[in-house]
Short mmCIF file of C-alpha atoms in Angstrom, two decimals:
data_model
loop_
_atom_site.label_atom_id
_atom_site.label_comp_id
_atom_site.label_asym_id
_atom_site.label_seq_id
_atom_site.Cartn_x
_atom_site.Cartn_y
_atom_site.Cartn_z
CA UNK A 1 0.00 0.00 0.00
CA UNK A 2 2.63 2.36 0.89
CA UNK A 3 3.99 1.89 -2.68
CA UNK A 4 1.35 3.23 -4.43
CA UNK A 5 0.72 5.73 -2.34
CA UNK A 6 4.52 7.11 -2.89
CA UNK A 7 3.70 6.52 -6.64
CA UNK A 8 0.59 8.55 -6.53
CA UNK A 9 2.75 11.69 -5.35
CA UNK A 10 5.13 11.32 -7.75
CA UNK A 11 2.37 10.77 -10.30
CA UNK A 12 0.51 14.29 -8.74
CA UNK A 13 4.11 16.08 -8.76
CA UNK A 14 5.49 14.40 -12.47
CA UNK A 15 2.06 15.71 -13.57
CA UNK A 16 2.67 19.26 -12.52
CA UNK A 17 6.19 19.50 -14.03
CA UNK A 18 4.69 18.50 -17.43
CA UNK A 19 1.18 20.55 -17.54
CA UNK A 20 1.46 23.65 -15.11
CA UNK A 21 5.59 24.29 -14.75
CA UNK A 22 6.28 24.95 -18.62
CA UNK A 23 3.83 27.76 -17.99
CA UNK A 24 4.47 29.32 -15.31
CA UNK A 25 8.84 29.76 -16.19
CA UNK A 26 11.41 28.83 -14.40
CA UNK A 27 11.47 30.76 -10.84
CA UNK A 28 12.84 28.02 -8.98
CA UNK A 29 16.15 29.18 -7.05
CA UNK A 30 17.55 25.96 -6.36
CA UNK A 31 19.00 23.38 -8.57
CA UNK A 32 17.40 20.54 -8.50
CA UNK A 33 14.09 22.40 -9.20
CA UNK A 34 11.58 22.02 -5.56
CA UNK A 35 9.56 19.47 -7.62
CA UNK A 36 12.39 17.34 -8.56
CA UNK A 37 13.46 17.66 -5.05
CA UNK A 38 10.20 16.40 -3.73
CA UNK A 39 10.57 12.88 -5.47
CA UNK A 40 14.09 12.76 -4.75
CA UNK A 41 12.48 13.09 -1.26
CA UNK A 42 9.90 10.93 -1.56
CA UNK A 43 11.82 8.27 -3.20
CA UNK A 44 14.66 8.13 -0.46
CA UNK A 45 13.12 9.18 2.55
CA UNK A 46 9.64 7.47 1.75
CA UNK A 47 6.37 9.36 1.43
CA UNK A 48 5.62 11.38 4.66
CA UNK A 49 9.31 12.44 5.45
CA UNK A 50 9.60 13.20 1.66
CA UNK A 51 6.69 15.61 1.82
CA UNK A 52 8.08 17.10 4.96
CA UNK A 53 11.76 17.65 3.19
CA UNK A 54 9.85 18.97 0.15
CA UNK A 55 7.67 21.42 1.46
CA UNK A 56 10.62 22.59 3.84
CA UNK A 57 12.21 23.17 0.77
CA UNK A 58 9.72 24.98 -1.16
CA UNK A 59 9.31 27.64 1.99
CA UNK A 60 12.63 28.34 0.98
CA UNK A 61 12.14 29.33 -2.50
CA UNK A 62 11.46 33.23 -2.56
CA UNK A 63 13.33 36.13 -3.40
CA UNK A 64 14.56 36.54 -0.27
CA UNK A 65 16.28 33.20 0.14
CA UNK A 66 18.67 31.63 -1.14
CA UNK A 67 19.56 29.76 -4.27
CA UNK A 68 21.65 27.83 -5.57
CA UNK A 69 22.69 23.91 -5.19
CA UNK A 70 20.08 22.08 -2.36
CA UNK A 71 20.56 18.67 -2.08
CA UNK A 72 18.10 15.93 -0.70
CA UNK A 73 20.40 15.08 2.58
CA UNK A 74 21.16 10.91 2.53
CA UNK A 75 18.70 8.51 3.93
CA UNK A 76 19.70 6.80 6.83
CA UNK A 77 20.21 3.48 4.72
CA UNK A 78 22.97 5.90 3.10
CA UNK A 79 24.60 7.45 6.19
CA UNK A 80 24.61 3.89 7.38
CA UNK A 81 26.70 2.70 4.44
#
């Protein structure tokens, strides 16, 4: 169960790169863009911790912050290794 609901986000995010991003520019100040960070998230942290990382990250983005390279930080599968 926890699969597909970590697919469905990525499905809900993957669909708002393709149909609402190409319209509305390219204002994110962070490379990768917030939506690519958010299933980077999602994909190593799992869903809930993912969506926590991602919408930290997206708070972020605004003139007034900063830019630049923003990593997703390891799992702890990958600190562990």
């Amino acid at each position: 169960m926890k699969k597909y609901i970590r697919l469905f986000f990525i499905t809900l995010i993957k669909t708002y790169q393709i149909t609402i991003s190409p319209f509305l520019g390219n204002n994110c100040r962070f490379h990768p863009t917030c939506s690519s960070y958010m299933i980077e998230a999602i994909t190593k942290h799992g869903t809930v911790e993912g969506i926590k990382l991602g919408m930290k990250r997206i708070s972020k983005c605004h003139p007034f912050g900063n830019k630049g390279f923003d990593p997703v930080p390891l799992s702890n599968k990958e600190k562990s290794k």
